[in-house]
Amino acid sequence: MKILLIKPRWFVKGGVYRPLENIKFTPISLGILAALSGGHEVTVADGDWDPIPYHGDFDLVGITVSTFTSEQAYDIADRFRAKGAKVVMGGPHPSLLPEECLAHSDAVVVGEAEYVWGMVLADARAGSLKKIYNGGRPVDMDDVPEPRRDLLNDNSWMASVQATRGCPNKCLYCYLPEVPWHIYRKRDINRVYEEIKSVKQKVVFFVDDNLFADPAYAMALFEKLTPLKKIYSLQAPTTIGRDPVIVEKMAASGCFHVQMGFQTANPDSLKWAAIDHNNIAEYKKTVALLHRHKILVTGFLMLGFDTDGRDIFERTVRMAREIELDDANLYILTPYPGTKIYEQFRREGRLLEGKGRHNFGWANAVFKPKNMTPEELEAGVQSAIQELSGYFRNKLPLRFAERFTWIFRHPRMMLAMAAGGFAKRDISRPITQEPVPH
Ligand code: SF4
């Protein structure tokens, strides 16, 4: 069969994710499916970097779908189905809302695809696709093949890698606790090592949601990676600040940057959103520890919780400065359909779904906040982003001067970070619909 695997577009130029636009966050999940599609001719299209090959003839089209790309995905699916291709959807949105996705697809994979993909291919070839393929038990990470990187439009200088899946935490706003792959699992450290060793890129990005859920595993992985002399960025919880040894191992093994979920400057919001693992009083110490090891810190912060008042914007800016973040991504609370928080807001009549799914990308108010209007929430976040951008930009030369050794060894990384630092971030530009091809 001729198979096309698609990730719809995530980023919009000038939008709130603009700082990430110079870096391809390669969809390795599609590379994994490609690796599981032996005997078939596979093409992978990443909507952020590749044109969608509407003119090609494909027997089966697989689309990975998030809530904010669902409208795009349905449009893409409708076009391929009109040409006679069968379409199968997977990812967070189809796992949460399979019936909705079936209105635009022939089949849906609920949960992880590794153990059922072979069945999907066999049924598609036999012309007998079922509606739902349940991924079943959580995939053993050692059953996951290495992605077909030869089919991915990868960065020449940075590779995405995955060591673990899942997260034991249960933050109220996160879709992860609601999907079958939330259970924490780890790959054999030797396999992670071999994969990182084999990729040509010197910079690695770990796509893991929470690599630190088992600190002993994280520690052993960092020790193993140290001789490779590659550098890497990952997502880390604030709790690593309580463990100076793990931070030391991270730095020694090449960690130069973390994305850290501080989430809020408001202790009441930590409670409201069940972010039990965070303690605001520790934030400054944690950032200082990472800085001592020359690790840059991008803070992830969310605004719009029911416990947030109109002062949350000023509190957020003040905290980001006080704890000396190097950069921050400010997001607006977004209730994904299929999650508990969505159900709560639906019951309370607070959803603004008429705004369209493309506005569910954490940059727009798609619900009525408790203590302000949606417009006030969006305007407040936009002005906080602008204020912080100026602050981070002024710190940029010093950040680079302190890290001149690795900057000389990794100039592409420095250019990407510099471009991000000077980029405009405008939350009023949501993800747009896929243009109609002529
Ligand atoms: S810690 Fe992160 S990945 Fe885990 S539940 Fe919370 S938001 Fe989701």
Tab-separated table of C-alpha atoms and ligand atoms in Angstrom, residues 166-171 173-177 209-210 237 263 275 277, ligand 1:
chain	number	residue	atom	x	y	z
A	166	GLY	CA	3.599	9.187	30.742
A	167	CYS	CA	3.491	11.154	33.960
A	168	PRO	CA	2.248	10.225	37.455
A	169	ASN	CA	0.874	13.723	38.180
A	170	LYS	CA	-2.730	14.735	37.628
A	171	CYS	CA	-2.813	18.455	36.879
A	173	TYR	CA	-5.881	21.177	32.950
A	174	CYS	CA	-3.657	18.511	31.369
A	175	TYR	CA	-5.053	16.014	28.848
A	176	LEU	CA	-2.434	13.415	29.749
A	177	PRO	CA	-4.159	11.936	32.851
A	209	ASP	CA	6.494	14.710	29.397
A	210	ASN	CA	8.251	13.881	32.648
A	237	PRO	CA	9.513	19.486	36.849
A	263	GLN	CA	2.574	26.985	36.065
A	275	ILE	CA	-0.468	20.943	40.788
A	277	HIS	CA	4.225	18.800	43.178
B	1	SF4	S1	3.174	17.404	35.381
B	1	SF4	FE1	2.952	18.065	33.235
B	1	SF4	S2	2.580	16.178	32.038
B	1	SF4	FE2	2.261	15.677	34.224
B	1	SF4	S3	0.043	15.921	34.523
B	1	SF4	FE3	0.994	17.878	35.095
B	1	SF4	S4	0.967	19.113	33.195
B	1	SF4	FE4	0.559	16.964	32.615
